[in-house]
Amino acid sequence: MTAVLSLLPPGSPGLLADVPPGGCEDLAHYLATGGCAPLPAPGRLVDRIAAAGLRGRGGAGFPTAVKLRTVRDAPGGPPVVVANGEEGEPGSVKDRWLLRHRPHLVLDGLRLAAAMTGAARGYVYLSDDLAEHAVRRALAEWHAPAGRQAPAERAPEVPVDVVRTERTYVAGEETAVVRRIDGGPALPTAKPPRPFESGVGGAPTLVANVETLARIAALHTHPGSAGAIAGSHLVTLSGGGGTPALVEAPAGTHLKTLADLSGYGRARAVVLGGLFGGLYGAGWSDLRLDHEELAAAGGALGCGALHFLHPDDCPVAAATDAADWLAAQSARQCGVCVSGTSALARALTAVARGEPDGSTVANLERWSRQLPGRGACGLLDAAARMVATLLTHYPERIDAHRTSPCLPCTAAPPAAHRYTVAVP
């Protein structure tokens, strides 16, 4: 069972609302707590978002206000706004939780994004059955008698469609989102153009992560807490020896605090920010939830998924599992990604089995430097970073695997993939 916890000070507005277990916040409750407040001056909200320093929560951490203004000012007709709820990282549950339990918060953020950009249409993009049901029910509430009694200025201002996709690692990449909404496969395309230049139907398109939109809505409802709302993060904790958890934590929270909270305090290492962030060994407990600090340490906050390695876990096995999974998730449309991820996975498997040849480790070092940036999306980069961080933080473990197999590496794989977390 995945726990849901908050580290925010008592009384602080957060995203992890007190909804019934397995339940979903309805429209009446959302309106009663200040949701869907009128937006008389969209430009002022963009300015507040910029002043608060809100960054996207999809992985890249791009400044949200810059993205909003870019789409607003782009030529090419009325923009389109998309709530991206396709959570491709296996160790992240935050977006599906929000869609399942707080769909009105997300839809309110989509409404506000449409107003700030001048969009004429909105989409909710997802792959989760329960999330789809919750979102469709939330949209239907606006057309029911109780919804029609809400103030007209609070109603969604653009038509919103729900688009379903298959859950894969690459399906949430922004150009894959656009391609799927336009009726094609959920696969990345070459860039440029990027969606803000030419997206859904050729229109400038804002593809915003679900948590990002939820924070826009919360920031609008609670302007006095804008900085705290923009600075807090939803993080998914998993690993060996503890209890998986979805946690809302303020920026600057030490990773050790998060680990202790869920029983992972004895961890020897952490996989940062989902598979894209790489593996961090000694000194991980001194790191904090901070984009710049994690980047300076060679990692990334990414989508906020943190996977802790128990002292009995082998970092080589963890990296091998990640590389294998990423190789299987390749869209198979970029030759360098197909060959690169497969080569990394095969070489790591050889190391894990104690069967590397004389060039295996040298090849891993070379590929981890040469492959990043050569694919159409971030999948190849994620595999290369996982290898690079393993080589940086655990060279002695690589050496120990050169001549003999490692028991944790050669043990039968668990029934569920090590990085998979159940949505609470």
Coordinates of C-alpha atoms in Angstrom, one line a residue:
M1 CA 0.0 0.0 0.0
T2 CA 1.3 3.4 -1.0
A3 CA 1.0 6.0 1.8
V4 CA -0.1 9.7 1.2
L5 CA 1.7 12.2 3.4
S6 CA 2.3 15.9 3.7
L7 CA 5.3 17.7 5.2
L8 CA 3.7 21.1 4.7
P9 CA 3.2 23.3 7.8
P10 CA -0.3 22.9 9.3
G11 CA -2.9 25.1 7.5
S12 CA -0.7 25.5 4.4
P13 CA -2.6 25.0 1.1
G14 CA -1.4 21.8 -0.5
L15 CA -2.4 19.5 -3.3
L16 CA -2.9 16.4 -1.2
A17 CA -6.5 17.2 -0.1
D18 CA -8.3 15.3 2.6
V19 CA -10.5 13.2 0.2
P20 CA -12.2 10.0 1.3
P21 CA -10.0 6.9 0.8
G22 CA -10.4 5.8 -2.8
G23 CA -12.7 8.8 -3.3
C24 CA -12.8 11.8 -5.5
E25 CA -13.4 15.5 -4.7
D26 CA -16.6 16.7 -6.3
L27 CA -17.5 20.0 -7.8
A28 CA -19.5 21.2 -4.8
H29 CA -16.6 20.7 -2.4
Y30 CA -14.1 22.3 -4.8
L31 CA -16.3 25.4 -5.2
A32 CA -16.9 25.6 -1.5
T33 CA -13.2 25.7 -0.8
G34 CA -12.6 28.6 -3.2
G35 CA -11.9 26.7 -6.4
C36 CA -12.6 28.1 -9.8
A37 CA -12.3 31.7 -8.6
P38 CA -13.0 34.3 -11.3
L39 CA -9.9 35.5 -13.3
P40 CA -10.5 39.2 -14.2
A41 CA -7.0 39.9 -15.4
P42 CA -5.1 36.9 -16.9
G43 CA -1.9 38.8 -17.3
R44 CA -1.7 39.5 -13.6
L45 CA -1.8 35.8 -12.8
V46 CA 1.0 35.2 -15.3
D47 CA 3.0 37.9 -13.4
R48 CA 2.2 36.2 -10.1
I49 CA 3.3 32.8 -11.4
A50 CA 6.6 34.4 -12.6
A51 CA 7.2 36.1 -9.2
A52 CA 6.5 32.9 -7.3
G53 CA 9.0 31.1 -9.5
L54 CA 6.8 28.2 -10.5
R55 CA 8.5 25.6 -12.6
G56 CA 7.1 22.7 -14.6
R57 CA 6.7 19.4 -12.8
G58 CA 6.9 17.2 -15.8
G59 CA 10.6 16.6 -15.6
A60 CA 12.5 19.5 -17.3
G61 CA 11.6 22.1 -14.6
F62 CA 11.1 24.9 -17.2
P63 CA 9.8 28.2 -15.9
T64 CA 6.0 28.1 -16.2
A65 CA 5.4 31.8 -16.8
V66 CA 7.9 31.8 -19.7
K67 CA 6.1 28.9 -21.3
L68 CA 2.7 30.6 -20.9
R69 CA 3.9 33.8 -22.4
T70 CA 5.6 32.1 -25.3
V71 CA 2.4 30.2 -26.3
R72 CA 0.3 33.4 -25.7
D73 CA 2.5 35.5 -28.0
A74 CA 3.1 32.8 -30.7
P75 CA 1.6 33.4 -34.2
G76 CA -0.6 30.9 -35.9
G77 CA -4.1 31.2 -34.5
P78 CA -5.8 30.6 -31.2
P79 CA -3.6 28.4 -29.0
V80 CA -4.5 24.9 -27.5
V81 CA -3.8 23.9 -23.9
V82 CA -3.2 20.3 -22.9
A83 CA -3.1 18.7 -19.4
N84 CA -0.5 16.0 -19.7
G85 CA -1.4 13.2 -17.3
E86 CA 0.6 10.5 -19.1
E87 CA 2.9 9.4 -16.3
G88 CA 5.6 7.4 -18.2
E89 CA 8.0 7.1 -15.3
P90 CA 7.4 3.7 -13.6
G91 CA 8.2 5.1 -10.1
S92 CA 5.9 8.1 -10.2
V93 CA 2.3 8.2 -9.1
K94 CA 1.6 11.9 -8.5
D95 CA -0.2 12.8 -11.8
R96 CA -2.5 9.8 -11.7
W97 CA -3.3 10.5 -8.0
L98 CA -4.3 14.1 -8.9
L99 CA -6.5 13.0 -11.8
R100 CA -8.2 10.3 -9.8
H101 CA -8.8 12.3 -6.6
R102 CA -8.6 16.0 -7.5
P103 CA -9.8 16.3 -11.2
H104 CA -11.4 19.7 -10.6
L105 CA -8.1 21.1 -9.3
V106 CA -6.5 20.0 -12.6
L107 CA -9.3 21.2 -14.8
D108 CA -9.3 24.6 -13.0
G109 CA -5.6 24.9 -13.8
L110 CA -6.4 24.0 -17.4
R111 CA -9.1 26.7 -17.4
L112 CA -6.7 29.3 -16.1
A113 CA -4.0 28.3 -18.6
A114 CA -6.5 28.7 -21.4
A115 CA -7.4 32.2 -20.1
M116 CA -3.7 33.2 -19.8
T117 CA -2.8 32.0 -23.3
G118 CA -6.0 32.9 -25.1
A119 CA -6.6 29.2 -26.0
A120 CA -9.7 28.1 -27.8
R121 CA -9.6 24.4 -26.9
G122 CA -8.3 22.2 -24.1
Y123 CA -7.4 18.5 -23.8
V124 CA -6.8 16.1 -20.9
Y125 CA -4.3 13.5 -22.1
L126 CA -4.0 10.3 -20.1
S127 CA -3.8 6.5 -20.1
D128 CA -5.2 5.5 -16.7
D129 CA -8.7 4.0 -16.5
L130 CA -9.6 5.4 -13.1
A131 CA -8.1 8.8 -14.0
E132 CA -10.2 8.9 -17.2
H133 CA -13.4 8.0 -15.3
A134 CA -12.7 10.8 -12.7
V135 CA -12.0 13.4 -15.3
R136 CA -15.1 12.6 -17.4
R137 CA -17.3 12.6 -14.3
A138 CA -15.8 16.0 -13.3
L139 CA -16.5 17.5 -16.7
A140 CA -20.1 16.1 -16.6
E141 CA -20.7 17.8 -13.2
W142 CA -20.5 21.2 -14.9
H143 CA -23.5 20.2 -17.2
A144 CA -25.6 18.7 -14.3
P145 CA -28.1 21.0 -12.6
A146 CA -25.8 21.6 -9.6
G147 CA -23.0 22.6 -11.9
R148 CA -25.2 25.0 -13.8
Q149 CA -26.0 26.7 -10.6
A150 CA -22.4 27.7 -10.1
P151 CA -21.5 31.3 -11.0
A152 CA -21.1 31.6 -14.8
E153 CA -17.7 33.2 -14.6
R154 CA -16.4 30.1 -12.9
A155 CA -17.4 27.7 -15.6
P156 CA -14.7 26.2 -18.0
E157 CA -14.2 28.8 -20.7
V158 CA -13.1 26.4 -23.5
P159 CA -14.3 23.0 -24.6
V160 CA -12.3 20.2 -23.1
D161 CA -11.8 16.8 -24.6
V162 CA -10.3 13.7 -23.1
V163 CA -7.7 11.8 -25.2
R164 CA -6.7 8.3 -24.2
T165 CA -3.3 6.8 -25.0
E166 CA -1.3 3.7 -24.1
R167 CA 1.0 4.0 -21.1
T168 CA 4.7 4.0 -22.3
Y169 CA 7.8 6.0 -21.3
V170 CA 7.7 8.1 -24.4
A171 CA 4.0 8.7 -24.7
G172 CA 4.2 11.7 -22.3
E173 CA 6.9 13.5 -24.3
E174 CA 5.3 16.7 -25.6
T175 CA 5.6 16.0 -29.3
A176 CA 4.2 12.5 -28.7
V177 CA 1.3 14.1 -26.9
V178 CA 0.6 16.4 -29.9
R179 CA 1.0 13.6 -32.4
R180 CA -1.5 11.4 -30.5
I181 CA -4.1 14.1 -30.1
D182 CA -3.9 14.8 -33.8
G183 CA -4.8 11.1 -34.4
G184 CA -1.3 9.6 -34.8
P185 CA 0.8 7.3 -32.6
A186 CA 2.1 8.5 -29.3
L187 CA 5.7 8.7 -30.5
P188 CA 8.1 11.7 -30.4
T189 CA 8.8 13.7 -33.5
A190 CA 11.9 15.6 -34.6
K191 CA 12.3 19.1 -33.3
P192 CA 11.9 21.9 -34.3
P193 CA 9.1 22.8 -34.5
R194 CA 8.2 22.4 -30.8
P195 CA 4.5 22.4 -29.7
F196 CA 4.6 26.1 -28.7
E197 CA 5.5 26.9 -32.3
S198 CA 3.2 24.3 -34.1
G199 CA 1.3 21.8 -32.0
V200 CA -2.2 20.4 -32.1
G201 CA -3.7 21.1 -35.5
G202 CA -0.8 23.3 -36.3
A203 CA -1.7 25.8 -33.5
P204 CA 0.6 27.0 -30.8
T205 CA 0.2 24.5 -28.0
L206 CA 0.9 24.5 -24.3
V207 CA 1.6 21.0 -23.0
A208 CA 1.6 21.3 -19.2
N209 CA 2.1 18.6 -16.6
V210 CA -0.9 17.8 -14.4
E211 CA 0.9 18.9 -11.2
T212 CA 1.9 22.1 -12.9
L213 CA -1.7 23.0 -13.7
A214 CA -2.8 21.9 -10.2
R215 CA -0.3 24.4 -8.7
I216 CA -1.5 27.2 -11.0
A217 CA -5.0 26.6 -9.7
A218 CA -3.9 26.5 -6.0
L219 CA -1.8 29.6 -6.5
H220 CA -4.8 31.5 -7.9
T221 CA -7.0 30.3 -5.1
H222 CA -4.5 31.2 -2.4
P223 CA -2.5 34.1 -3.7
G224 CA -1.0 34.9 -0.2
S225 CA 0.8 31.5 -0.3
A226 CA 2.0 31.7 -3.9
G227 CA 5.7 31.2 -3.0
A228 CA 5.1 28.2 -0.8
I229 CA 2.7 26.6 -3.4
A230 CA 5.2 27.1 -6.2
G231 CA 8.1 25.8 -4.1
S232 CA 6.5 22.6 -2.9
H233 CA 6.8 19.3 -4.7
L234 CA 4.9 16.1 -5.0
V235 CA 7.5 13.3 -4.7
T236 CA 7.0 9.5 -5.0
L237 CA 9.2 7.4 -2.7
S238 CA 10.0 3.8 -3.2
G239 CA 12.7 1.2 -2.7
G240 CA 13.7 -1.7 -0.6
G241 CA 13.0 -2.0 3.1
G242 CA 10.4 0.8 3.4
T243 CA 6.9 1.8 2.5
P244 CA 6.2 3.5 -0.8
A245 CA 4.7 7.0 -0.4
L246 CA 3.4 10.0 -2.2
V247 CA 4.6 13.0 -0.2
E248 CA 4.1 16.8 -0.6
A249 CA 7.3 18.5 0.7
P250 CA 8.6 22.1 0.7
A251 CA 11.5 23.0 -1.5
G252 CA 14.8 22.5 0.2
T253 CA 13.7 19.4 2.2
H254 CA 16.6 17.0 2.7
L255 CA 16.3 13.7 0.9
K256 CA 17.3 12.0 4.3
T257 CA 14.2 13.5 5.8
L258 CA 12.0 12.0 3.1
A259 CA 13.9 8.6 3.4
D260 CA 13.4 8.5 7.2
L261 CA 9.7 9.3 6.8
S262 CA 9.0 6.1 4.8
G263 CA 11.6 3.8 6.3
Y264 CA 14.3 4.2 3.7
G265 CA 16.8 6.0 6.0
R266 CA 19.4 3.2 5.8
A267 CA 19.6 3.4 2.0
R268 CA 23.0 3.2 0.4
A269 CA 22.0 5.2 -2.7
V270 CA 19.1 6.8 -4.4
V271 CA 17.9 6.9 -8.0
L272 CA 17.0 10.6 -8.5
G273 CA 14.0 12.1 -10.2
G274 CA 12.8 9.0 -12.0
L275 CA 15.1 7.0 -14.3
F276 CA 16.2 10.2 -16.0
G277 CA 18.0 11.6 -12.9
G278 CA 20.5 8.8 -12.5
L279 CA 22.0 7.1 -9.5
Y280 CA 23.6 8.9 -6.6
G281 CA 25.7 7.1 -3.9
A282 CA 27.7 8.5 -1.0
G283 CA 26.5 11.8 0.1
W284 CA 22.9 11.4 -1.1
S285 CA 21.5 12.2 2.3
D286 CA 23.0 15.7 2.2
L287 CA 21.1 16.6 -1.0
R288 CA 17.9 18.6 -0.9
L289 CA 14.8 19.0 -3.1
D290 CA 16.2 21.7 -5.3
H291 CA 16.7 21.8 -9.1
E292 CA 20.0 23.6 -9.0
E293 CA 21.5 21.6 -6.2
L294 CA 20.6 18.2 -7.7
A295 CA 21.9 19.3 -11.1
A296 CA 25.1 20.5 -9.6
A297 CA 25.5 17.0 -8.0
G298 CA 25.1 15.4 -11.5
G299 CA 21.5 14.4 -11.0
A300 CA 18.1 15.9 -11.6
L301 CA 14.8 16.4 -9.7
G302 CA 12.8 15.4 -12.8
C303 CA 9.3 14.2 -12.0
G304 CA 10.1 13.9 -8.3
A305 CA 10.3 10.1 -8.2
L306 CA 13.0 8.9 -5.7
H307 CA 13.9 5.2 -5.5
F308 CA 16.1 4.2 -2.5
L309 CA 18.5 1.3 -2.6
H310 CA 18.6 -0.8 0.6
P311 CA 22.1 -1.8 1.9
D312 CA 21.5 -5.3 0.5
D313 CA 20.7 -4.0 -3.0
C314 CA 23.3 -3.8 -5.6
P315 CA 23.6 -0.6 -7.6
V316 CA 24.8 -2.5 -10.6
A317 CA 21.5 -4.6 -10.5
A318 CA 19.5 -1.4 -10.1
A319 CA 21.2 0.3 -13.1
T320 CA 20.8 -2.9 -15.2
D321 CA 17.1 -3.1 -14.4
A322 CA 16.7 0.5 -15.4
A323 CA 18.6 0.1 -18.7
D324 CA 16.7 -3.1 -19.6
W325 CA 13.4 -1.3 -19.0
L326 CA 14.4 1.7 -21.0
A327 CA 15.6 -0.4 -23.9
A328 CA 12.3 -2.2 -24.0
Q329 CA 10.4 1.2 -23.9
S330 CA 12.3 2.6 -26.9
A331 CA 10.0 4.0 -29.6
R332 CA 12.2 2.2 -32.1
Q333 CA 12.1 5.0 -34.6
C334 CA 15.6 6.5 -33.9
G335 CA 18.4 4.1 -34.9
V336 CA 20.8 5.5 -32.4
C337 CA 18.3 5.0 -29.6
V338 CA 17.5 1.4 -30.6
S339 CA 21.1 0.4 -30.9
G340 CA 22.4 2.6 -28.0
T341 CA 19.9 1.5 -25.3
S342 CA 20.3 -2.1 -26.4
A343 CA 24.1 -1.9 -26.2
L344 CA 24.0 -0.2 -22.8
A345 CA 21.6 -2.9 -21.4
R346 CA 23.7 -5.8 -22.8
A347 CA 26.9 -4.4 -21.5
L348 CA 25.4 -3.8 -18.0
T349 CA 24.0 -7.3 -18.0
A350 CA 27.4 -8.7 -18.8
V351 CA 28.9 -6.8 -15.9
A352 CA 26.1 -7.9 -13.5
R353 CA 26.7 -11.6 -14.4
G354 CA 30.4 -11.2 -13.9
E355 CA 31.0 -11.8 -17.6
P356 CA 32.4 -8.5 -19.0
D357 CA 35.1 -8.8 -21.7
G358 CA 38.1 -6.5 -21.9
S359 CA 36.3 -3.7 -23.6
T360 CA 32.9 -3.7 -21.8
V361 CA 33.6 -1.1 -19.1
A362 CA 35.5 1.1 -21.6
N363 CA 32.5 0.9 -24.0
L364 CA 30.1 1.9 -21.2
E365 CA 32.2 4.9 -20.4
R366 CA 32.4 6.0 -24.0
W367 CA 28.7 5.4 -24.8
S368 CA 27.6 7.3 -21.6
R369 CA 29.5 10.4 -22.9
Q370 CA 28.6 10.1 -26.6
L371 CA 24.9 9.1 -26.6
P372 CA 23.1 11.9 -24.7
G373 CA 21.3 14.4 -27.0
R374 CA 21.2 12.1 -30.0
G375 CA 17.6 10.8 -29.8
A376 CA 14.3 12.5 -30.5
C377 CA 13.3 12.3 -26.8
G378 CA 14.9 11.9 -23.4
L379 CA 14.8 8.1 -23.3
L380 CA 18.4 7.6 -24.6
D381 CA 19.6 10.3 -22.3
A382 CA 18.1 8.6 -19.3
A383 CA 19.8 5.3 -20.1
A384 CA 23.2 7.0 -20.7
R385 CA 22.9 9.0 -17.4
M386 CA 22.1 5.9 -15.5
V387 CA 25.3 4.3 -16.7
A388 CA 27.4 7.5 -16.3
T389 CA 26.3 7.9 -12.7
L390 CA 26.9 4.2 -11.9
L391 CA 30.4 4.5 -13.2
T392 CA 31.0 7.8 -11.3
H393 CA 29.6 6.7 -7.9
Y394 CA 30.4 3.0 -7.9
P395 CA 33.6 2.2 -9.8
E396 CA 34.6 -0.2 -7.0
R397 CA 31.4 -2.2 -7.5
I398 CA 32.1 -2.4 -11.3
D399 CA 35.5 -3.8 -10.5
A400 CA 34.1 -6.3 -8.1
H401 CA 31.8 -7.6 -10.9
R402 CA 34.6 -8.1 -13.4
T403 CA 35.6 -11.6 -12.3
S404 CA 32.6 -13.1 -10.4
P405 CA 28.9 -12.8 -10.4
C406 CA 27.0 -10.8 -7.7
L407 CA 24.3 -12.6 -5.8
P408 CA 21.8 -9.7 -5.9
C409 CA 22.4 -9.3 -9.6
T410 CA 21.9 -13.0 -10.5
A411 CA 18.9 -13.6 -8.1
A412 CA 15.5 -14.2 -9.7
P413 CA 13.8 -10.9 -10.6
P414 CA 11.0 -9.9 -8.2
A415 CA 7.4 -10.5 -9.3
A416 CA 6.9 -6.7 -9.8
H417 CA 9.5 -4.5 -11.4
R418 CA 11.6 -2.8 -8.8
Y419 CA 10.7 0.7 -9.9
T420 CA 6.9 0.2 -10.1
V421 CA 4.8 1.9 -7.5
A422 CA 1.0 1.4 -6.9
V423 CA -1.1 4.5 -7.1
P424 CA -2.7 5.2 -3.7

